[in-house]
Amino acid sequence: MKTLIKNEKELEKVAKELVLKLSQKELKHAGVLALYGELGAGKTTFTKELAQFLKIEENISSPTFVILKTFDLGEIENIKFKKMIHIDTYRLDLPEELERLGFLDLVNDPENLIVVEWPEIAEQFLPKDRINIKFNFVDNTSRELDISE
Ligand SMILES: Nc1ncnc2c1ncn2[C@@H]1O[C@H](COP(=O)(O)OP(=O)(O)OP(=O)(O)O)[C@@H](O)[C@H]1O
Ligand SMILES: [Mg+2]
């Protein structure tokens, strides 16, 4: 499904809809949002909007040195997840490095919401039942999102 986003603020609505949908699924593993797209396409900006909906107060950054960051979630209506894990694999050379970071345990826990930027290198560890979003640059303020499950 393709959606045109005219500005950053519109990302919050999409983030909210998708996380509510993921939360309703009865999965035996974490809920996963895989964010595809080029540098500056809007993956971190989307994650910030998602974090805002999830009432995360800490700063969501493009993790320059940190590959994986965990945020505890409070009670949010219709959201079952207890933690959000934000991962950016851009600087990883090998998928095996994710194993060292304990990524497999994180993926196996249904209470986790995992948001992955640059998911390509992590694909072998990601559940098939997940939501993929491909961010495509349109112009300075607009993006096309191609959402698939
Ligand atoms: N509609 C929009 N959606 C997302 N980002 C937008 C939009 N309009 C403008 N932007 C700007 O585009 C930039 C997107 O950068 P962002 O860090 O989110 O990209 P990224 O996909 O995470 O890149 P990287 O691969 O480097 O992590 C930001 O500066 C943001 O303000
Ligand atoms: Mg980013």
Short mmCIF file of C-alpha atoms and ligand atoms in Angstrom, two decimals:
data_model
loop_
_atom_site.label_atom_id
_atom_site.label_comp_id
_atom_site.label_asym_id
_atom_site.label_seq_id
_atom_site.Cartn_x
_atom_site.Cartn_y
_atom_site.Cartn_z
CA MET A 1 0.00 0.00 0.00
CA LYS A 2 1.44 3.36 -1.01
CA THR A 3 0.78 6.53 0.98
CA LEU A 4 1.93 10.06 0.29
CA ILE A 5 3.09 11.90 3.41
CA LYS A 6 3.12 15.67 2.90
CA ASN A 7 5.02 16.59 6.06
CA GLU A 8 6.73 15.06 9.12
CA LYS A 9 3.69 15.54 11.31
CA GLU A 10 1.68 13.18 9.12
CA LEU A 11 4.11 10.41 10.05
CA GLU A 12 2.72 10.26 13.56
CA LYS A 13 -0.69 9.11 12.28
CA VAL A 14 0.93 6.36 10.21
CA ALA A 15 3.19 5.30 13.10
CA LYS A 16 0.21 5.16 15.45
CA GLU A 17 -1.92 3.09 13.07
CA LEU A 18 0.89 0.62 12.42
CA VAL A 19 1.90 0.10 16.03
CA LEU A 20 -1.75 -0.42 17.04
CA LYS A 21 -2.07 -2.98 14.27
CA LEU A 22 1.12 -4.78 15.36
CA SER A 23 -0.03 -4.77 18.96
CA GLN A 24 -3.29 -6.54 18.05
CA LYS A 25 -1.51 -9.41 16.33
CA GLU A 26 -1.02 -12.51 18.41
CA LEU A 27 2.63 -13.10 17.70
CA LYS A 28 5.01 -15.50 19.37
CA HIS A 29 7.82 -13.03 18.76
CA ALA A 30 8.44 -9.29 18.88
CA GLY A 31 6.45 -6.85 16.79
CA VAL A 32 8.83 -5.64 14.08
CA LEU A 33 8.77 -2.52 11.95
CA ALA A 34 11.45 -2.71 9.26
CA LEU A 35 12.27 0.71 7.84
CA TYR A 36 13.84 0.68 4.38
CA GLY A 37 15.07 3.67 2.39
CA GLU A 38 18.08 5.76 1.47
CA LEU A 39 20.02 8.17 3.71
CA GLY A 40 17.72 10.99 4.76
CA ALA A 41 14.59 9.21 3.56
CA GLY A 42 12.90 9.67 6.94
CA LYS A 43 13.43 6.45 8.94
CA THR A 44 14.66 8.18 12.11
CA THR A 45 12.06 10.93 11.76
CA PHE A 46 9.36 8.24 11.62
CA THR A 47 10.85 6.60 14.72
CA LYS A 48 10.72 9.95 16.54
CA GLU A 49 7.03 10.34 15.72
CA LEU A 50 6.40 6.77 16.86
CA ALA A 51 8.29 7.45 20.11
CA GLN A 52 6.18 10.53 20.67
CA PHE A 53 2.99 8.48 20.34
CA LEU A 54 4.46 5.93 22.77
CA LYS A 55 5.20 8.75 25.25
CA ILE A 56 8.94 8.10 25.19
CA GLU A 57 10.61 11.15 26.64
CA GLU A 58 14.21 10.35 25.85
CA ASN A 59 15.75 11.67 22.70
CA ILE A 60 15.59 9.47 19.63
CA SER A 61 18.78 10.05 17.70
CA SER A 62 20.36 8.66 14.61
CA PRO A 63 22.58 6.34 16.59
CA THR A 64 26.07 7.24 15.41
CA PHE A 65 27.93 5.00 17.81
CA VAL A 66 25.06 3.13 19.42
CA ILE A 67 23.61 0.44 17.21
CA LEU A 68 20.81 -0.63 19.50
CA LYS A 69 18.88 1.38 22.07
CA THR A 70 16.10 0.20 24.40
CA PHE A 71 13.30 2.40 25.75
CA ASP A 72 10.89 1.29 28.48
CA LEU A 73 7.25 1.95 27.74
CA GLY A 74 4.57 2.91 30.24
CA GLU A 75 0.94 1.88 29.94
CA ILE A 76 -0.52 3.01 26.65
CA GLU A 77 -4.09 2.17 25.65
CA ASN A 78 -4.23 -0.84 23.30
CA ILE A 79 -0.45 -1.22 23.24
CA LYS A 80 0.87 -4.47 24.68
CA PHE A 81 4.55 -3.74 24.17
CA LYS A 82 6.69 -3.08 27.24
CA LYS A 83 9.83 -1.98 25.41
CA MET A 84 10.73 -0.30 22.17
CA ILE A 85 14.09 -1.23 20.69
CA HIS A 86 15.50 1.11 18.06
CA ILE A 87 18.22 -0.39 15.88
CA ASP A 88 20.25 1.17 13.11
CA THR A 89 22.45 -1.40 11.39
CA TYR A 90 24.05 1.08 8.98
CA ARG A 91 27.46 0.65 10.59
CA LEU A 92 27.33 -3.10 11.01
CA ASP A 93 29.57 -5.14 8.76
CA LEU A 94 28.23 -8.60 9.51
CA PRO A 95 24.87 -10.02 10.60
CA GLU A 96 26.71 -12.00 13.29
CA GLU A 97 27.37 -8.76 15.17
CA LEU A 98 23.64 -8.62 15.87
CA GLU A 99 23.85 -11.98 17.60
CA ARG A 100 26.57 -10.58 19.86
CA LEU A 101 24.27 -7.71 20.76
CA GLY A 102 21.64 -10.20 21.97
CA PHE A 103 19.35 -9.42 19.09
CA LEU A 104 17.91 -12.95 18.90
CA ASP A 105 16.54 -12.82 22.44
CA LEU A 106 15.04 -9.42 21.74
CA VAL A 107 13.28 -10.75 18.63
CA ASN A 108 11.89 -13.73 20.54
CA ASP A 109 10.12 -11.62 23.15
CA PRO A 110 6.48 -10.73 22.24
CA GLU A 111 6.62 -7.79 24.68
CA ASN A 112 9.17 -6.02 22.49
CA LEU A 113 8.52 -3.60 19.68
CA ILE A 114 11.56 -3.55 17.40
CA VAL A 115 12.14 -0.73 14.94
CA VAL A 116 15.00 -1.42 12.52
CA GLU A 117 16.62 1.11 10.22
CA TRP A 118 18.64 -0.48 7.40
CA PRO A 119 17.01 -3.90 7.98
CA GLU A 120 18.72 -5.58 5.03
CA ILE A 121 21.64 -6.99 7.04
CA ALA A 122 19.28 -8.15 9.81
CA GLU A 123 16.77 -9.86 7.53
CA GLN A 124 17.84 -13.40 8.40
CA PHE A 125 16.91 -12.74 12.05
CA LEU A 126 13.65 -10.91 11.42
CA PRO A 127 10.32 -12.71 11.61
CA LYS A 128 8.41 -12.99 8.34
CA ASP A 129 5.32 -11.68 10.06
CA ARG A 130 6.36 -8.04 10.37
CA ILE A 131 5.56 -4.68 8.82
CA ASN A 132 7.91 -3.28 6.19
CA ILE A 133 7.94 0.39 5.28
CA LYS A 134 9.92 1.65 2.32
CA PHE A 135 10.54 5.41 2.45
CA ASN A 136 10.88 7.14 -0.90
CA PHE A 137 12.00 10.74 -1.27
CA VAL A 138 9.51 12.92 -3.19
CA ASP A 139 10.57 16.47 -2.35
CA ASN A 140 11.89 18.45 0.65
CA THR A 141 8.77 17.94 2.74
CA SER A 142 7.05 14.93 1.15
CA ARG A 143 7.74 11.22 1.17
CA GLU A 144 6.00 8.24 -0.34
CA LEU A 145 5.65 5.30 2.03
CA ASP A 146 5.22 1.83 0.63
CA ILE A 147 3.84 -0.31 3.45
CA SER A 148 3.70 -4.08 3.20
CA GLU A 149 3.27 -7.02 5.55
N1 LIG B 1 7.68 14.11 5.27
C1 LIG B 1 8.87 13.87 5.81
N2 LIG B 1 9.11 12.68 6.38
C2 LIG B 1 10.33 12.41 6.92
N3 LIG B 1 11.37 13.27 6.95
C3 LIG B 1 11.19 14.47 6.39
C4 LIG B 1 9.95 14.81 5.79
N4 LIG B 1 10.06 16.06 5.31
C5 LIG B 1 11.29 16.47 5.59
N5 LIG B 1 12.00 15.53 6.26
C6 LIG B 1 13.40 15.69 6.68
O1 LIG B 1 14.18 14.70 6.05
C7 LIG B 1 15.22 14.26 6.93
C8 LIG B 1 15.07 12.78 7.17
O2 LIG B 1 16.17 12.37 7.92
P1 LIG B 1 16.20 11.05 8.77
O3 LIG B 1 17.34 11.16 9.71
O4 LIG B 1 14.85 10.76 9.34
O5 LIG B 1 16.51 9.99 7.62
P2 LIG B 1 16.94 8.47 7.78
O6 LIG B 1 16.12 7.73 6.78
O7 LIG B 1 16.86 8.06 9.19
O8 LIG B 1 18.44 8.49 7.28
P3 LIG B 1 19.70 7.58 7.73
O9 LIG B 1 19.74 6.43 6.78
O10 LIG B 1 20.85 8.48 7.59
O11 LIG B 1 19.47 7.13 9.14
C9 LIG B 1 15.07 15.05 8.22
O12 LIG B 1 15.93 16.16 8.16
C10 LIG B 1 13.60 15.48 8.19
O13 LIG B 1 13.41 16.69 8.89
MG MG B 2 18.25 7.28 10.54
#
